[in-house]
Coordinates of C-alpha atoms in Angstrom, one line a residue:
X210 CA 56.2 -40.1 -10.9
X211 CA 54.5 -40.1 -14.3
X212 CA 51.2 -41.3 -12.7
X213 CA 51.5 -38.6 -10.0
X214 CA 51.9 -35.9 -12.7
X215 CA 48.7 -37.0 -14.4
X216 CA 46.9 -37.2 -11.1
X217 CA 47.8 -33.6 -10.3
X218 CA 46.6 -32.5 -13.8
X219 CA 43.4 -34.5 -13.3
X220 CA 42.7 -32.9 -9.9
X221 CA 43.5 -29.4 -11.2
X222 CA 41.2 -29.9 -14.2
X223 CA 38.2 -30.7 -12.1
X224 CA 39.0 -28.0 -9.6
X225 CA 38.9 -25.5 -12.4
X226 CA 35.5 -26.9 -13.6
X227 CA 34.0 -26.7 -10.1
X228 CA 35.5 -23.2 -9.6
X229 CA 33.9 -22.0 -12.8
X230 CA 30.5 -23.4 -11.7
X231 CA 30.8 -21.8 -8.3
X232 CA 31.6 -18.4 -9.9
X233 CA 28.5 -18.3 -12.0
X234 CA 25.9 -15.8 -10.7
X235 CA 22.9 -17.2 -8.9
X236 CA 19.5 -16.8 -10.5
X237 CA 17.5 -14.1 -8.7
X238 CA 13.9 -12.9 -9.1
X239 CA 13.9 -9.5 -10.7
X240 CA 12.5 -6.7 -8.5
X241 CA 12.7 -8.7 -5.3
X242 CA 14.2 -7.8 -1.9
X243 CA 15.0 -9.7 1.3
X244 CA 14.5 -8.6 4.9
X245 CA 15.8 -10.8 7.9
X246 CA 14.9 -10.2 11.5
X247 CA 14.6 -11.9 14.9
X248 CA 11.3 -11.6 16.5
X249 CA 11.0 -9.9 19.9
X250 CA 7.8 -11.8 20.5
X251 CA 8.8 -15.5 20.1
X252 CA 12.6 -15.1 19.6
X253 CA 12.6 -17.0 16.3
X254 CA 14.3 -15.9 13.1
X255 CA 12.2 -14.9 10.0
X256 CA 13.0 -14.1 6.4
X257 CA 10.8 -11.9 4.3
X258 CA 10.9 -12.0 0.4
X259 CA 9.4 -8.8 -1.1
X260 CA 8.3 -8.4 -4.7
X261 CA 7.5 -4.8 -5.8
X262 CA 5.3 -3.8 -8.8
X263 CA 7.2 -2.8 -11.9
X264 CA 6.1 0.8 -11.6
X265 CA 6.9 1.1 -7.9
X266 CA 9.9 3.4 -8.3
X267 CA 8.1 5.7 -10.8
X268 CA 4.6 5.9 -9.4
X269 CA 4.0 7.8 -6.2
X270 CA 1.1 5.7 -5.0
X271 CA 0.2 3.1 -2.4
X272 CA -0.3 -0.6 -3.1
X273 CA -2.3 -3.5 -1.6
X274 CA -0.1 -6.2 0.0
X275 CA -0.3 -10.0 -0.4
X276 CA 1.3 -12.0 2.4
X277 CA 2.4 -15.5 1.3
X278 CA 3.1 -18.0 4.0
X279 CA 5.6 -20.8 3.2
X280 CA 7.5 -18.3 1.2
X281 CA 10.3 -20.8 0.7
X282 CA 8.0 -22.7 -1.7
X283 CA 5.2 -20.4 -2.8
X284 CA 6.8 -16.9 -3.1
X285 CA 8.3 -17.9 -6.4
X286 CA 5.1 -19.5 -7.8
X287 CA 3.0 -16.5 -6.7
X288 CA 5.6 -14.2 -8.2
X289 CA 5.1 -15.9 -11.6
X290 CA 1.4 -16.2 -11.1
X291 CA 1.0 -12.6 -10.2
X292 CA 3.1 -11.5 -13.2
X293 CA 0.9 -13.3 -15.7
X294 CA -2.4 -12.3 -14.1
X295 CA -1.3 -8.7 -13.8
X296 CA -0.2 -8.6 -17.5
X297 CA -3.7 -9.8 -18.4
X298 CA -5.3 -7.1 -16.3
X299 CA -6.9 -9.6 -13.9
X300 CA -5.1 -8.3 -10.8
X301 CA -4.0 -4.8 -9.7
X302 CA -0.5 -3.7 -8.9
X303 CA 0.5 -5.6 -5.7
X304 CA 3.3 -5.8 -3.2
X305 CA 3.9 -9.5 -2.5
X306 CA 5.6 -10.5 0.8
X307 CA 6.8 -14.1 1.3
X308 CA 7.1 -15.2 4.9
X309 CA 9.6 -17.9 5.7
X310 CA 12.5 -19.0 7.9
X311 CA 16.3 -19.3 7.4
X312 CA 16.1 -23.2 7.5
X313 CA 14.3 -26.2 9.0
X314 CA 11.2 -25.4 7.0
X315 CA 9.1 -28.5 8.0
X316 CA 9.8 -28.1 11.7
X317 CA 9.2 -24.4 11.7
X318 CA 5.9 -24.5 9.7
X319 CA 4.6 -27.3 12.0
X320 CA 5.4 -25.0 14.9
X321 CA 4.1 -21.7 13.6
X322 CA 1.0 -22.7 11.6
X323 CA -0.6 -24.9 14.3
X324 CA -2.9 -23.4 16.9
X325 CA -2.4 -25.9 19.7
X326 CA 0.0 -28.7 20.8
X327 CA -0.7 -32.1 19.3
X328 CA 0.8 -35.4 20.4
X329 CA 3.2 -36.7 17.8
X330 CA 3.8 -33.2 16.4
X331 CA 6.8 -31.9 18.4
X332 CA 7.0 -28.1 18.7
X333 CA 3.4 -27.5 17.5
X334 CA 1.1 -24.9 18.9
X335 CA 2.9 -21.5 18.2
X336 CA 0.1 -20.1 15.9
X337 CA -1.1 -17.5 18.5
X338 CA 2.5 -16.1 18.8
X339 CA 3.1 -16.3 15.1
X340 CA 0.0 -14.4 14.4
X341 CA 1.2 -11.7 16.9
X342 CA 4.6 -11.7 15.0
X343 CA 2.7 -11.0 11.7
X344 CA 0.4 -8.4 13.2
X345 CA 2.9 -6.5 15.4
X346 CA 6.2 -7.0 13.6
X347 CA 6.0 -8.2 10.0
X348 CA 3.1 -5.9 8.9
X349 CA 4.7 -3.0 10.7
X350 CA 8.0 -3.6 9.0
X351 CA 6.3 -3.6 5.6
X352 CA 4.1 -0.6 6.4
X353 CA 7.1 1.4 7.5
X354 CA 9.4 0.4 4.6
X355 CA 7.1 0.5 1.6
X356 CA 4.1 2.5 0.3
X357 CA 1.1 0.3 1.2
X358 CA -2.6 0.6 1.4
X359 CA -3.0 -0.2 5.0
X360 CA -6.6 -1.3 4.7
X361 CA -6.0 -3.8 1.9
X362 CA -4.1 -6.8 3.0
X363 CA -4.4 -10.4 1.8
X364 CA -3.1 -13.7 3.3
X365 CA -2.2 -16.8 1.3
X366 CA -1.8 -20.2 2.9
X367 CA -1.8 -23.9 1.8
X368 CA -2.1 -27.1 3.8
X369 CA -0.9 -26.2 7.3
X370 CA -0.6 -22.7 6.0
X371 CA -4.3 -22.9 5.1
X372 CA -5.0 -24.0 8.7
X373 CA -3.2 -20.9 9.9
X374 CA -5.0 -18.7 7.5
X375 CA -8.4 -19.9 8.8
X376 CA -7.2 -19.6 12.4
X377 CA -6.3 -16.0 11.6
X378 CA -9.7 -15.4 10.0
X379 CA -11.6 -16.4 13.1
X380 CA -9.2 -14.9 15.7
X381 CA -8.2 -11.6 14.0
X382 CA -11.0 -11.1 11.5
X383 CA -10.1 -7.5 10.7
X384 CA -6.3 -8.0 10.1
X385 CA -6.8 -9.1 6.5
X386 CA -9.6 -8.5 4.1
X387 CA -8.7 -11.1 1.5
X388 CA -7.7 -14.7 1.7
X389 CA -6.4 -17.4 -0.6
X390 CA -6.7 -20.7 1.3
X391 CA -5.5 -23.8 -0.5
X392 CA -6.1 -27.4 0.7
X393 CA -6.3 -26.4 4.4
X394 CA -5.6 -29.0 7.0
X395 CA -9.2 -29.1 8.1
X396 CA -8.8 -32.4 10.0
X397 CA -6.3 -30.9 12.5
X398 CA -7.1 -32.0 16.1
X399 CA -10.5 -33.6 15.4
X400 CA -11.7 -30.7 13.1
X401 CA -10.8 -27.9 15.5
X402 CA -11.4 -25.3 12.8
X403 CA -15.1 -26.3 12.7
X404 CA -15.4 -25.4 16.3
X405 CA -13.6 -22.1 15.8
X406 CA -16.0 -21.2 13.1
X407 CA -19.0 -22.2 15.1
X408 CA -17.8 -20.2 18.1
X409 CA -17.1 -17.1 15.9
X410 CA -20.5 -17.4 14.2
X411 CA -22.3 -17.4 17.6
X412 CA -20.9 -14.0 18.3
X413 CA -20.5 -12.4 14.9
X414 CA -23.0 -11.9 12.1
X415 CA -20.6 -9.9 9.9
X416 CA -17.3 -11.1 8.3
X417 CA -15.9 -8.5 5.9
X418 CA -13.6 -10.7 3.8
X419 CA -13.2 -11.9 0.2
X420 CA -12.1 -15.5 0.4
X421 CA -11.1 -18.1 -2.2
X422 CA -10.8 -21.6 -0.8
X423 CA -9.9 -24.7 -2.8
X424 CA -9.0 -28.4 -2.7
X425 CA -7.4 -30.7 -5.3
X426 CA -9.5 -33.2 -7.3
X427 CA -7.3 -36.1 -6.4
X428 CA -7.2 -35.4 -2.7
X429 CA -11.0 -35.1 -2.7
X430 CA -11.3 -38.4 -4.6
X431 CA -9.1 -40.2 -2.0
X432 CA -11.1 -39.0 1.0
X433 CA -14.1 -41.0 2.2
X434 CA -15.7 -37.9 3.7
X435 CA -15.0 -34.5 2.3
X436 CA -14.1 -32.2 5.2
X437 CA -13.6 -29.5 2.5
X438 CA -17.2 -29.6 1.4
X439 CA -18.4 -30.0 4.9
X440 CA -16.5 -26.9 6.0
X441 CA -17.5 -24.7 3.1
X442 CA -21.2 -25.7 3.7
X443 CA -20.8 -24.8 7.4
X444 CA -19.4 -21.3 6.6
X445 CA -22.1 -20.7 4.0
X446 CA -24.8 -21.7 6.5
X447 CA -23.6 -19.0 8.8
X448 CA -24.7 -16.4 6.3
X449 CA -22.2 -13.7 7.2
X450 CA -22.9 -10.2 6.1
X451 CA -20.0 -8.8 4.1
X452 CA -18.5 -12.2 3.2
X453 CA -17.7 -13.1 -0.5
X454 CA -16.7 -16.7 -0.6
X455 CA -15.7 -18.7 -3.7
X456 CA -14.9 -22.4 -3.3
X457 CA -13.4 -24.7 -5.9
X458 CA -12.2 -28.3 -6.4
X459 CA -9.2 -27.8 -8.8
X460 CA -9.2 -30.3 -11.6
X461 CA -6.2 -32.7 -12.0
X462 CA -4.5 -31.5 -8.8
X463 CA -3.4 -33.3 -5.7
X464 CA -2.6 -31.8 -2.3
X465 CA 0.7 -30.3 -3.1
X466 CA 0.2 -29.3 -6.7
X467 CA -3.0 -27.4 -5.9
X468 CA -0.9 -24.8 -4.0
X469 CA 0.3 -23.2 -7.2
X470 CA -2.7 -23.7 -9.5
X471 CA -5.2 -22.8 -6.8
X472 CA -3.1 -19.8 -5.9
X473 CA -3.2 -18.4 -9.4
X474 CA -7.0 -18.9 -9.6
X475 CA -7.3 -17.4 -6.1
X476 CA -5.5 -14.2 -7.2
X477 CA -8.2 -13.8 -9.9
X478 CA -10.9 -14.4 -7.4
X479 CA -10.0 -12.2 -4.5
X480 CA -8.9 -9.3 -6.7
X481 CA -11.7 -9.6 -9.3
X482 CA -13.2 -6.3 -10.3
X483 CA -16.9 -5.5 -9.7
X484 CA -19.5 -5.8 -12.4
X485 CA -22.0 -3.0 -12.0
X486 CA -25.3 -3.4 -13.7
X487 CA -26.4 -0.1 -15.4
X488 CA -29.7 0.9 -16.9
X489 CA -30.0 0.7 -20.7
X490 CA -30.5 4.5 -20.8
X491 CA -27.1 4.9 -19.3
X492 CA -25.5 2.5 -21.7
X493 CA -27.1 4.0 -24.7
X494 CA -25.4 7.4 -24.2
X495 CA -22.1 5.7 -24.8
X496 CA -23.1 4.1 -28.2
X497 CA -21.4 5.6 -31.2
X498 CA -18.1 5.8 -33.1
X499 CA -14.8 7.0 -31.5
X500 CA -11.6 8.1 -33.1
X501 CA -7.9 8.4 -32.1
X502 CA -5.6 9.1 -35.0
X503 CA -6.4 6.4 -37.6
X504 CA -7.8 4.0 -35.0
X505 CA -11.6 3.8 -34.6
X506 CA -13.8 2.0 -32.2
X507 CA -17.6 1.6 -32.3
X508 CA -19.6 1.1 -29.1
X509 CA -23.0 -0.5 -29.2
X510 CA -25.6 -1.9 -26.7
X511 CA -27.0 -5.4 -27.1
X512 CA -29.5 -6.4 -24.5
X513 CA -28.3 -5.1 -21.2
X514 CA -24.6 -5.2 -22.2
X515 CA -22.2 -2.8 -23.9
X516 CA -19.8 -4.0 -26.6
X517 CA -16.7 -2.5 -28.2
X518 CA -15.9 -3.3 -31.9
X519 CA -12.5 -2.6 -33.4
X520 CA -10.2 -4.1 -36.0
X521 CA -9.2 -6.7 -33.4
X522 CA -12.8 -8.0 -32.9
X523 CA -15.8 -7.5 -30.7
X524 CA -15.4 -7.4 -26.9
X525 CA -17.9 -7.1 -24.0
X526 CA -17.4 -4.0 -21.9
X527 CA -17.9 -4.6 -18.2
X528 CA -18.9 -1.7 -16.0
X529 CA -16.7 -1.1 -13.0
X530 CA -18.5 2.2 -12.3
X531 CA -21.1 4.2 -14.3
X532 CA -18.3 5.8 -16.4
X533 CA -15.4 3.2 -16.3
X534 CA -15.5 -0.1 -18.2
X535 CA -13.0 -2.9 -18.7
X536 CA -12.5 -6.0 -20.8
X537 CA -11.8 -9.2 -18.8
X538 CA -8.3 -10.4 -19.6
X539 CA -7.1 -7.1 -21.1
X540 CA -4.9 -4.8 -19.0
X541 CA -6.7 -1.6 -20.0
X542 CA -9.9 0.3 -19.1
X543 CA -12.1 2.9 -20.8
X544 CA -13.3 6.0 -18.9
X545 CA -16.0 7.9 -20.7
X546 CA -15.8 11.7 -20.5
X547 CA -18.6 14.3 -20.8
X548 CA -18.5 17.9 -21.9
X549 CA -20.0 20.9 -20.1
X550 CA -23.4 20.0 -21.4
X551 CA -23.1 16.5 -19.9
X552 CA -22.9 14.9 -23.3
X553 CA -20.4 12.1 -23.9
X554 CA -17.4 13.7 -25.7
X555 CA -15.2 10.6 -25.8
X556 CA -13.3 8.2 -23.6
X557 CA -9.8 7.8 -22.1
X558 CA -8.2 4.5 -23.0
X559 CA -6.1 3.9 -19.9
X560 CA -3.2 1.5 -20.5
X561 CA -0.6 0.5 -17.9
X562 CA 1.8 3.2 -18.9
X563 CA -0.2 5.8 -20.9
X564 CA -3.6 7.2 -21.5
X565 CA -5.1 7.9 -25.0
X566 CA -8.2 10.0 -25.7
X567 CA -10.7 8.7 -28.3
X568 CA -13.1 11.5 -29.5
X569 CA -16.7 10.6 -30.0
X570 CA -17.8 11.2 -33.6
X571 CA -21.6 10.6 -33.4

């Protein structure tokens, strides 16, 4: 009886411990939402993870959308990567949409990311229908639920997801205008993607897309023949009008790890701001000293570049337009203003949540 009493106490003790653990709240990503639906196209269940910009509720504007396949793995990493890159002013405000399934991730991605059936790959070959799901259901759900820039959509994919991204590029070339493609499965079905690109190039001289494509250093080192370099060279040889392509072998990364690191670099690449070259005479009009309160900034030209000098140091000002400049890695921009006589009167320092006017002194 004595032993039974202690056994009951022991069981209750651990029950209370496990109960306290189960009652703790789960960690959630701030600002995220979840949408679940069953596709009318292929009858499969899908889950969408949505991350909204911090200022979404306050600002009445539309946003570009980044669609992330394999959302069960890469939505969180792109959530973190976007946050850091946005804080540094390297990417704009974005809506991020992770696309995934309720369960059976390996089987579902093998099914949805592959363009044709392959022996030894049960369930493969649903990419045409999955692309239709994205085009006719997922994008329409996002467009009707959130404020989006309908003509600015990006697609992220890694490994088999990269295979699907390239399949999309050559079969629905106007659906997305930006791509982050990491370690794509280029050897799928005897390099079928090479045939897709060749067939596309024979009929199309224009490809309006900004693409970042990468592979990991270690996966390249372990390959006797680099299909990655071969594919990039083939695309470059097609000389598409409108295509901006950056390729990279990511140092110290293998096939899986490159998904996160390559994704962050890819964000910088596909959302990079333009650098406009301006005549020295245009730059010279901005040279001088500017004042806001007790803060001063001097602007000077050196060679064909404009520089800003403050108490924090000297920084190169890159021209986004003839009037708007930015500093790479700083989440702010300068927009020069002119008076009625078309003389520079100062500039607006545009920060994420406020705008300050610096008056030109000389």
